[in-house]
Amino acid sequence: MFENLSERLGGVFDRLTKQGALSDEDVKTALREVRVALLEADVSLPVAREFVKAVQDKATGQSVTKSVTPGQQVVKIVHDELVHVLTGAEDPGSLKIDNPPAPILMVGLQGGGKTTTTGKLAKRLKDREGKKVLMASLDVYRPAAMEQLAILGTQIGVDTLPIVAGQKPVDIAKRAKQQAMMGGYDVYMLDTAGRLQIDEVLMQEVEDVRDAVNPRETLLVVDGLTGQVAVEVAEEFDAKIGISGVVLTRMDGDGRGGAALSMRAVTGKPIRFVGLGEKMDALETFEPERVAGRILG
Ligand code: GDP
């Protein structure tokens, strides 16, 4: 995901660390290249600007350039700033699911990976936390999506709400809640319908579902390859629905990765998980230290 960014930054820092003595001007020149590399990775302009300014403030005009290993010190400052900009939630992988049955609302655009991620998360909750999970598809527009979730359920050993034709999303949500209560489930996950783009009908529908179940977590699933668009989608969903976190999918791809760096700074919402493939166990919690490590190679 970060190959290009990583390579670009690697080049800049190689030159810095080989140089020995550094002037403030050397640091500034290097940081200009860092800024370009960030923008090329589709990091939003204000975030890239802020990032470079923060590093510059810490790296120039003081002990750094006079130290024995100035280049390495600059790299360390960049690393810490990356961790800072990536950090959102204290414990991204821990979902608020006390007080059973806890509703988790999954939202996002069509094709972003919502249904797949619903399955992955359900499996994770079952396998790692021993939770009894119920999944329900609210996608009344695409019967295939409902079947897709049912097939995933069978595959991972998680129950799905029986499909009843002709019900509205909010009624399916209420039925899921009832079944979860009666069946002694710890969690019920609602996989809402997506559209190709955000529209009023979609938002109203998700709002109605939200008001009917009062979700403990509302997770937005977005395609990480879409860069700044992913961040804009998150802003819109948060404004209308209120989200508690983001899952960035397709982080196994060779996209530019900027969404990971801009998300929290722009939306104020933490990335909680990343999708790293199509398989049901290809989901990781979002660990800023590890991501910063990957970026710096
Ligand atoms: P939805 O319309 O948002 O429910 O999207 P789906 O869950 O149906 O996913 C759309 C496609 O993306 C499917 O082919 C998934 O297998 C694939 N997909 C989902 N998450 C990931 C991921 O993290 N990495 C990769 N490579 N593919 C993914």
mmCIF file of C-alpha atoms and ligand atoms in Angstrom:
data_model
loop_
_atom_site.group_PDB
_atom_site.id
_atom_site.type_symbol
_atom_site.label_atom_id
_atom_site.label_comp_id
_atom_site.label_asym_id
_atom_site.label_seq_id
_atom_site.Cartn_x
_atom_site.Cartn_y
_atom_site.Cartn_z
ATOM 1 C CA MET A 1 0.000 0.000 0.000
ATOM 2 C CA PHE A 2 2.746 2.423 0.849
ATOM 3 C CA GLU A 3 5.365 1.172 -1.616
ATOM 4 C CA ASN A 4 5.666 4.417 -3.577
ATOM 5 C CA LEU A 5 5.607 6.688 -0.544
ATOM 6 C CA SER A 6 8.027 4.423 1.232
ATOM 7 C CA GLU A 7 10.415 4.418 -1.689
ATOM 8 C CA ARG A 8 10.284 8.201 -2.082
ATOM 9 C CA LEU A 9 10.876 8.849 1.600
ATOM 10 C CA GLY A 10 13.593 6.210 1.677
ATOM 11 C CA GLY A 11 15.452 8.118 -1.045
ATOM 12 C CA VAL A 12 15.194 11.436 0.786
ATOM 13 C CA PHE A 13 16.335 9.999 4.113
ATOM 14 C CA ASP A 14 19.172 7.981 2.595
ATOM 15 C CA ARG A 15 20.652 11.195 1.299
ATOM 16 C CA LEU A 16 20.130 12.931 4.647
ATOM 17 C CA THR A 17 21.704 10.223 6.759
ATOM 18 C CA LYS A 18 24.697 9.868 4.422
ATOM 19 C CA GLN A 19 25.386 13.560 4.493
ATOM 20 C CA GLY A 20 26.860 13.758 7.999
ATOM 21 C CA ALA A 21 26.626 17.436 8.945
ATOM 22 C CA LEU A 22 23.285 19.097 8.198
ATOM 23 C CA SER A 23 22.268 22.712 7.943
ATOM 24 C CA ASP A 24 18.755 23.996 8.501
ATOM 25 C CA GLU A 25 18.636 24.555 4.763
ATOM 26 C CA ASP A 26 19.410 20.849 4.083
ATOM 27 C CA VAL A 27 16.525 19.863 6.347
ATOM 28 C CA LYS A 28 14.181 22.294 4.628
ATOM 29 C CA THR A 29 15.105 20.954 1.199
ATOM 30 C CA ALA A 30 14.521 17.376 2.345
ATOM 31 C CA LEU A 31 11.167 18.313 3.852
ATOM 32 C CA ARG A 32 10.052 19.923 0.625
ATOM 33 C CA GLU A 33 10.601 16.532 -0.993
ATOM 34 C CA VAL A 34 8.704 14.848 1.839
ATOM 35 C CA ARG A 35 5.784 17.180 1.172
ATOM 36 C CA VAL A 36 5.727 16.294 -2.528
ATOM 37 C CA ALA A 37 5.917 12.577 -1.671
ATOM 38 C CA LEU A 38 2.947 12.925 0.703
ATOM 39 C CA LEU A 39 0.883 14.791 -1.885
ATOM 40 C CA GLU A 40 1.698 12.179 -4.493
ATOM 41 C CA ALA A 41 0.417 9.547 -2.074
ATOM 42 C CA ASP A 42 -2.872 11.500 -2.068
ATOM 43 C CA VAL A 43 -2.532 12.873 1.442
ATOM 44 C CA SER A 44 -4.709 15.977 1.708
ATOM 45 C CA LEU A 45 -2.891 19.285 1.267
ATOM 46 C CA PRO A 46 -3.555 20.770 4.746
ATOM 47 C CA VAL A 47 -2.422 17.525 6.385
ATOM 48 C CA ALA A 48 0.778 17.377 4.318
ATOM 49 C CA ARG A 49 1.483 21.030 5.084
ATOM 50 C CA GLU A 50 0.870 20.635 8.799
ATOM 51 C CA PHE A 51 2.987 17.483 8.870
ATOM 52 C CA VAL A 52 5.999 19.142 7.274
ATOM 53 C CA LYS A 53 5.669 22.210 9.460
ATOM 54 C CA ALA A 54 5.589 20.102 12.633
ATOM 55 C CA VAL A 55 8.716 18.203 11.575
ATOM 56 C CA GLN A 56 10.465 21.385 10.535
ATOM 57 C CA ASP A 57 9.751 23.078 13.858
ATOM 58 C CA LYS A 58 11.261 20.154 15.720
ATOM 59 C CA ALA A 59 14.207 19.543 13.401
ATOM 60 C CA THR A 60 15.666 22.951 12.693
ATOM 61 C CA GLY A 61 17.392 25.649 14.655
ATOM 62 C CA GLN A 62 18.356 23.496 17.619
ATOM 63 C CA SER A 63 20.304 20.484 18.780
ATOM 64 C CA VAL A 64 19.245 18.195 15.914
ATOM 65 C CA THR A 65 21.435 19.658 13.196
ATOM 66 C CA LYS A 66 24.361 19.904 15.619
ATOM 67 C CA SER A 67 24.035 16.358 16.917
ATOM 68 C CA VAL A 68 26.372 13.521 15.941
ATOM 69 C CA THR A 69 23.746 11.779 13.791
ATOM 70 C CA PRO A 70 21.509 14.592 12.502
ATOM 71 C CA GLY A 71 20.006 12.615 9.597
ATOM 72 C CA GLN A 72 18.846 9.851 11.888
ATOM 73 C CA GLN A 73 17.383 12.371 14.292
ATOM 74 C CA VAL A 74 15.299 13.852 11.479
ATOM 75 C CA VAL A 75 14.070 10.385 10.492
ATOM 76 C CA LYS A 76 13.089 9.770 14.114
ATOM 77 C CA ILE A 77 11.128 13.034 14.208
ATOM 78 C CA VAL A 78 9.350 12.065 10.965
ATOM 79 C CA HIS A 79 8.556 8.643 12.433
ATOM 80 C CA ASP A 80 7.063 10.175 15.577
ATOM 81 C CA GLU A 81 5.044 12.649 13.540
ATOM 82 C CA LEU A 82 3.714 9.811 11.358
ATOM 83 C CA VAL A 83 2.603 7.935 14.467
ATOM 84 C CA HIS A 84 0.987 11.132 15.730
ATOM 85 C CA VAL A 85 -0.983 11.764 12.542
ATOM 86 C CA LEU A 86 -2.034 8.107 12.311
ATOM 87 C CA THR A 87 -3.156 7.768 15.916
ATOM 88 C CA GLY A 88 -6.893 7.999 16.454
ATOM 89 C CA ALA A 89 -8.287 5.540 18.961
ATOM 90 C CA GLU A 90 -6.393 4.390 22.020
ATOM 91 C CA ASP A 91 -7.365 0.786 21.386
ATOM 92 C CA PRO A 92 -8.714 0.650 17.812
ATOM 93 C CA GLY A 93 -9.560 -3.055 17.856
ATOM 94 C CA SER A 94 -11.730 -2.976 20.933
ATOM 95 C CA LEU A 95 -15.391 -2.497 20.055
ATOM 96 C CA LYS A 96 -18.038 -1.306 22.506
ATOM 97 C CA ILE A 97 -20.003 -4.491 22.813
ATOM 98 C CA ASP A 98 -20.765 -4.782 26.506
ATOM 99 C CA ASN A 99 -24.433 -4.879 27.477
ATOM 100 C CA PRO A 100 -25.667 -7.561 25.051
ATOM 101 C CA PRO A 101 -27.050 -7.636 22.487
ATOM 102 C CA ALA A 102 -24.887 -4.811 21.129
ATOM 103 C CA PRO A 103 -25.804 -3.466 17.693
ATOM 104 C CA ILE A 104 -23.016 -2.683 15.241
ATOM 105 C CA LEU A 105 -24.027 -0.699 12.177
ATOM 106 C CA MET A 106 -21.936 -1.176 9.031
ATOM 107 C CA VAL A 107 -22.226 1.650 6.506
ATOM 108 C CA GLY A 108 -20.561 2.708 3.276
ATOM 109 C CA LEU A 109 -20.802 2.901 -0.471
ATOM 110 C CA GLN A 110 -21.483 -0.114 -2.655
ATOM 111 C CA GLY A 111 -18.378 -2.078 -3.525
ATOM 112 C CA GLY A 112 -16.301 -0.646 -0.680
ATOM 113 C CA GLY A 113 -16.105 -4.014 1.043
ATOM 114 C CA LYS A 114 -18.927 -3.654 3.576
ATOM 115 C CA THR A 115 -20.350 -7.156 3.392
ATOM 116 C CA THR A 116 -16.919 -8.775 3.332
ATOM 117 C CA THR A 117 -15.843 -6.698 6.343
ATOM 118 C CA THR A 118 -19.045 -7.550 8.220
ATOM 119 C CA GLY A 119 -18.103 -11.207 7.835
ATOM 120 C CA LYS A 120 -14.479 -10.613 8.812
ATOM 121 C CA LEU A 121 -15.425 -8.684 11.935
ATOM 122 C CA ALA A 122 -18.068 -11.222 12.944
ATOM 123 C CA LYS A 123 -15.485 -13.981 12.607
ATOM 124 C CA ARG A 124 -12.994 -12.003 14.636
ATOM 125 C CA LEU A 125 -15.500 -11.373 17.443
ATOM 126 C CA LYS A 126 -16.463 -15.056 17.481
ATOM 127 C CA ASP A 127 -12.948 -16.505 17.292
ATOM 128 C CA ARG A 128 -11.009 -14.029 19.407
ATOM 129 C CA GLU A 129 -13.586 -12.910 21.939
ATOM 130 C CA GLY A 130 -15.896 -15.917 21.970
ATOM 131 C CA LYS A 131 -18.910 -13.761 21.132
ATOM 132 C CA LYS A 132 -22.178 -15.087 19.809
ATOM 133 C CA VAL A 133 -22.832 -12.968 16.726
ATOM 134 C CA LEU A 134 -25.858 -12.506 14.492
ATOM 135 C CA MET A 135 -25.505 -10.839 11.087
ATOM 136 C CA ALA A 136 -28.337 -9.298 9.089
ATOM 137 C CA SER A 137 -28.313 -7.797 5.607
ATOM 138 C CA LEU A 138 -30.520 -4.754 5.133
ATOM 139 C CA ASP A 139 -29.812 -4.541 1.409
ATOM 140 C CA VAL A 140 -33.354 -4.875 0.106
ATOM 141 C CA TYR A 141 -32.292 -3.679 -3.343
ATOM 142 C CA ARG A 142 -29.901 -6.475 -4.077
ATOM 143 C CA PRO A 143 -31.128 -9.947 -3.090
ATOM 144 C CA ALA A 144 -27.676 -11.189 -4.124
ATOM 145 C CA ALA A 145 -26.141 -9.115 -1.318
ATOM 146 C CA MET A 146 -28.393 -10.809 1.234
ATOM 147 C CA GLU A 147 -27.417 -14.194 -0.104
ATOM 148 C CA GLN A 148 -23.747 -13.191 -0.095
ATOM 149 C CA LEU A 149 -23.948 -12.508 3.643
ATOM 150 C CA ALA A 150 -25.788 -15.784 4.283
ATOM 151 C CA ILE A 151 -23.069 -17.692 2.390
ATOM 152 C CA LEU A 152 -20.340 -15.910 4.363
ATOM 153 C CA GLY A 153 -22.198 -16.782 7.574
ATOM 154 C CA THR A 154 -22.200 -20.472 6.730
ATOM 155 C CA GLN A 155 -18.543 -20.304 5.770
ATOM 156 C CA ILE A 156 -17.406 -18.705 9.047
ATOM 157 C CA GLY A 157 -19.946 -20.373 11.330
ATOM 158 C CA VAL A 158 -21.878 -17.216 12.231
ATOM 159 C CA ASP A 159 -25.690 -17.055 12.192
ATOM 160 C CA THR A 160 -27.525 -14.773 9.791
ATOM 161 C CA LEU A 161 -31.048 -13.476 10.172
ATOM 162 C CA PRO A 162 -33.437 -15.452 7.927
ATOM 163 C CA ILE A 163 -34.291 -13.512 4.786
ATOM 164 C CA VAL A 164 -37.909 -12.343 4.552
ATOM 165 C CA ALA A 165 -38.835 -10.821 1.194
ATOM 166 C CA GLY A 166 -40.612 -7.471 1.066
ATOM 167 C CA GLN A 167 -39.473 -6.049 4.428
ATOM 168 C CA LYS A 168 -38.097 -2.525 4.764
ATOM 169 C CA PRO A 169 -34.529 -2.072 6.125
ATOM 170 C CA VAL A 170 -35.763 -0.588 9.397
ATOM 171 C CA ASP A 171 -38.111 -3.545 9.916
ATOM 172 C CA ILE A 172 -35.309 -6.005 9.232
ATOM 173 C CA ALA A 173 -33.199 -4.125 11.782
ATOM 174 C CA LYS A 174 -35.947 -4.426 14.400
ATOM 175 C CA ARG A 175 -36.354 -8.113 13.627
ATOM 176 C CA ALA A 176 -32.589 -8.583 14.039
ATOM 177 C CA LYS A 177 -32.720 -6.839 17.402
ATOM 178 C CA GLN A 178 -35.557 -9.048 18.564
ATOM 179 C CA GLN A 179 -33.887 -12.226 17.388
ATOM 180 C CA ALA A 180 -30.633 -11.138 19.033
ATOM 181 C CA MET A 181 -32.431 -10.567 22.332
ATOM 182 C CA MET A 182 -34.367 -13.807 22.227
ATOM 183 C CA GLY A 183 -31.478 -15.883 20.953
ATOM 184 C CA GLY A 184 -28.975 -14.731 23.573
ATOM 185 C CA TYR A 185 -26.610 -13.081 21.099
ATOM 186 C CA ASP A 186 -23.838 -10.788 22.310
ATOM 187 C CA VAL A 187 -23.699 -8.747 19.122
ATOM 188 C CA TYR A 188 -25.853 -8.176 16.080
ATOM 189 C CA MET A 189 -24.311 -6.649 13.006
ATOM 190 C CA LEU A 190 -26.401 -4.751 10.485
ATOM 191 C CA ASP A 191 -24.980 -4.677 6.966
ATOM 192 C CA THR A 192 -26.748 -1.713 5.368
ATOM 193 C CA ALA A 193 -27.260 -1.218 1.638
ATOM 194 C CA GLY A 194 -24.684 0.853 -0.236
ATOM 195 C CA ARG A 195 -25.096 3.024 -3.294
ATOM 196 C CA LEU A 196 -22.575 3.949 -5.928
ATOM 197 C CA GLN A 197 -22.606 7.426 -4.481
ATOM 198 C CA ILE A 198 -24.065 9.177 -1.475
ATOM 199 C CA ASP A 199 -27.697 10.149 -1.949
ATOM 200 C CA GLU A 200 -30.515 11.376 0.244
ATOM 201 C CA VAL A 201 -32.495 8.149 0.111
ATOM 202 C CA LEU A 202 -29.512 6.121 1.288
ATOM 203 C CA MET A 203 -28.761 8.510 4.137
ATOM 204 C CA GLN A 204 -32.365 8.696 5.281
ATOM 205 C CA GLU A 205 -32.595 4.935 5.289
ATOM 206 C CA VAL A 206 -29.442 4.565 7.375
ATOM 207 C CA GLU A 207 -30.642 7.305 9.747
ATOM 208 C CA ASP A 208 -33.927 5.454 10.275
ATOM 209 C CA VAL A 209 -32.069 2.235 11.042
ATOM 210 C CA ARG A 210 -29.709 4.065 13.392
ATOM 211 C CA ASP A 211 -32.636 5.587 15.286
ATOM 212 C CA ALA A 212 -34.382 2.215 15.511
ATOM 213 C CA VAL A 213 -31.483 0.327 17.127
ATOM 214 C CA ASN A 214 -29.181 2.988 18.604
ATOM 215 C CA PRO A 215 -25.917 1.315 17.507
ATOM 216 C CA ARG A 216 -23.024 0.969 19.936
ATOM 217 C CA GLU A 217 -20.593 1.259 17.020
ATOM 218 C CA THR A 218 -21.183 2.671 13.545
ATOM 219 C CA LEU A 219 -18.323 1.643 11.302
ATOM 220 C CA LEU A 220 -17.789 3.171 7.903
ATOM 221 C CA VAL A 221 -16.197 0.793 5.411
ATOM 222 C CA VAL A 222 -14.304 2.576 2.629
ATOM 223 C CA ASP A 223 -11.985 1.548 -0.140
ATOM 224 C CA GLY A 224 -8.498 2.685 0.884
ATOM 225 C CA LEU A 225 -7.427 2.837 -2.739
ATOM 226 C CA THR A 226 -9.685 5.824 -3.352
ATOM 227 C CA GLY A 227 -7.431 8.178 -1.374
ATOM 228 C CA GLN A 228 -8.943 11.579 -0.676
ATOM 229 C CA VAL A 229 -12.335 10.397 -1.907
ATOM 230 C CA ALA A 230 -12.405 7.927 0.984
ATOM 231 C CA VAL A 231 -11.836 10.831 3.367
ATOM 232 C CA GLU A 232 -14.633 12.873 1.776
ATOM 233 C CA VAL A 233 -17.008 9.920 2.024
ATOM 234 C CA ALA A 234 -16.126 9.603 5.716
ATOM 235 C CA GLU A 235 -16.820 13.295 6.299
ATOM 236 C CA GLU A 236 -20.249 13.014 4.692
ATOM 237 C CA PHE A 237 -21.279 9.868 6.527
ATOM 238 C CA ASP A 238 -20.086 11.334 9.795
ATOM 239 C CA ALA A 239 -22.020 14.550 9.259
ATOM 240 C CA LYS A 240 -25.252 12.711 8.479
ATOM 241 C CA ILE A 241 -25.086 9.508 10.487
ATOM 242 C CA GLY A 242 -22.279 9.964 13.009
ATOM 243 C CA ILE A 243 -19.632 7.267 12.735
ATOM 244 C CA SER A 244 -17.482 5.815 15.492
ATOM 245 C CA GLY A 245 -14.682 4.669 13.253
ATOM 246 C CA VAL A 246 -13.462 3.702 9.823
ATOM 247 C CA VAL A 247 -12.394 0.444 8.243
ATOM 248 C CA LEU A 248 -10.050 0.994 5.285
ATOM 249 C CA THR A 249 -10.238 -1.891 2.836
ATOM 250 C CA ARG A 250 -7.940 -3.020 0.025
ATOM 251 C CA MET A 251 -4.859 -1.991 1.933
ATOM 252 C CA ASP A 252 -3.259 -5.055 0.338
ATOM 253 C CA GLY A 253 -3.425 -3.260 -3.026
ATOM 254 C CA ASP A 254 -0.802 -0.967 -4.488
ATOM 255 C CA GLY A 255 -2.737 2.249 -4.098
ATOM 256 C CA ARG A 256 -1.241 5.437 -2.777
ATOM 257 C CA GLY A 257 -2.242 5.092 0.848
ATOM 258 C CA GLY A 258 -2.931 8.747 1.556
ATOM 259 C CA ALA A 259 -6.337 8.060 3.086
ATOM 260 C CA ALA A 260 -4.670 6.374 6.052
ATOM 261 C CA LEU A 261 -2.682 9.519 6.790
ATOM 262 C CA SER A 262 -5.461 12.059 6.243
ATOM 263 C CA MET A 263 -8.425 10.270 7.803
ATOM 264 C CA ARG A 264 -8.103 11.184 11.458
ATOM 265 C CA ALA A 265 -6.681 14.653 10.865
ATOM 266 C CA VAL A 266 -9.491 15.618 8.477
ATOM 267 C CA THR A 267 -12.493 13.803 9.957
ATOM 268 C CA GLY A 268 -11.485 13.442 13.604
ATOM 269 C CA LYS A 269 -12.494 9.774 13.351
ATOM 270 C CA PRO A 270 -10.098 6.923 13.995
ATOM 271 C CA ILE A 271 -9.267 4.124 11.596
ATOM 272 C CA ARG A 272 -10.100 0.993 13.576
ATOM 273 C CA PHE A 273 -9.301 -1.835 11.154
ATOM 274 C CA VAL A 274 -7.721 -2.392 7.771
ATOM 275 C CA GLY A 275 -8.757 -4.969 5.187
ATOM 276 C CA LEU A 276 -5.810 -6.802 3.656
ATOM 277 C CA GLY A 277 -7.453 -9.197 1.225
ATOM 278 C CA GLU A 278 -10.610 -11.031 0.280
ATOM 279 C CA LYS A 279 -10.247 -13.896 2.763
ATOM 280 C CA MET A 280 -12.222 -13.873 5.992
ATOM 281 C CA ASP A 281 -9.142 -13.548 8.191
ATOM 282 C CA ALA A 282 -7.607 -10.696 6.164
ATOM 283 C CA LEU A 283 -8.449 -8.026 8.724
ATOM 284 C CA GLU A 284 -6.048 -6.307 11.104
ATOM 285 C CA THR A 285 -6.466 -3.674 13.768
ATOM 286 C CA PHE A 286 -4.966 -0.364 12.701
ATOM 287 C CA GLU A 287 -1.700 0.031 14.603
ATOM 288 C CA PRO A 288 -0.059 3.446 13.997
ATOM 289 C CA GLU A 289 3.414 2.246 15.050
ATOM 290 C CA ARG A 290 3.310 -0.642 12.618
ATOM 291 C CA VAL A 291 1.969 1.506 9.791
ATOM 292 C CA ALA A 292 4.618 4.184 10.374
ATOM 293 C CA GLY A 293 7.220 1.405 10.334
ATOM 294 C CA ARG A 294 5.899 0.166 6.983
ATOM 295 C CA ILE A 295 5.977 3.661 5.525
ATOM 296 C CA LEU A 296 9.556 4.269 6.628
ATOM 297 C CA GLY A 297 10.550 0.789 5.434
HETATM 298 P P1 GDP B 1 -19.947 -4.054 -0.481
HETATM 299 O O1 GDP B 1 -20.723 -3.760 -1.742
HETATM 300 O O2 GDP B 1 -19.447 -2.812 0.171
HETATM 301 O O3 GDP B 1 -20.660 -4.943 0.468
HETATM 302 O O4 GDP B 1 -18.612 -4.793 -0.976
HETATM 303 P P2 GDP B 1 -18.195 -6.322 -0.883
HETATM 304 O O5 GDP B 1 -17.978 -6.745 0.527
HETATM 305 O O6 GDP B 1 -19.147 -7.144 -1.696
HETATM 306 O O7 GDP B 1 -16.752 -6.289 -1.568
HETATM 307 C C1 GDP B 1 -16.563 -5.951 -2.920
HETATM 308 C C2 GDP B 1 -15.336 -6.707 -3.445
HETATM 309 O O8 GDP B 1 -14.162 -6.255 -2.782
HETATM 310 C C3 GDP B 1 -15.386 -8.200 -3.213
HETATM 311 O O9 GDP B 1 -14.894 -8.861 -4.344
HETATM 312 C C4 GDP B 1 -14.472 -8.409 -2.021
HETATM 313 O O10 GDP B 1 -13.900 -9.699 -2.003
HETATM 314 C C5 GDP B 1 -13.423 -7.342 -2.232
HETATM 315 N N1 GDP B 1 -12.769 -6.904 -0.980
HETATM 316 C C6 GDP B 1 -13.346 -6.502 0.178
HETATM 317 N N2 GDP B 1 -12.414 -6.151 1.081
HETATM 318 C C7 GDP B 1 -11.196 -6.337 0.498
HETATM 319 C C8 GDP B 1 -9.830 -6.134 0.922
HETATM 320 O O11 GDP B 1 -9.512 -5.705 2.043
HETATM 321 N N3 GDP B 1 -8.859 -6.434 -0.001
HETATM 322 C C9 GDP B 1 -9.152 -6.906 -1.261
HETATM 323 N N4 GDP B 1 -8.141 -7.152 -2.076
HETATM 324 N N5 GDP B 1 -10.410 -7.089 -1.680
HETATM 325 C C10 GDP B 1 -11.438 -6.813 -0.833
#
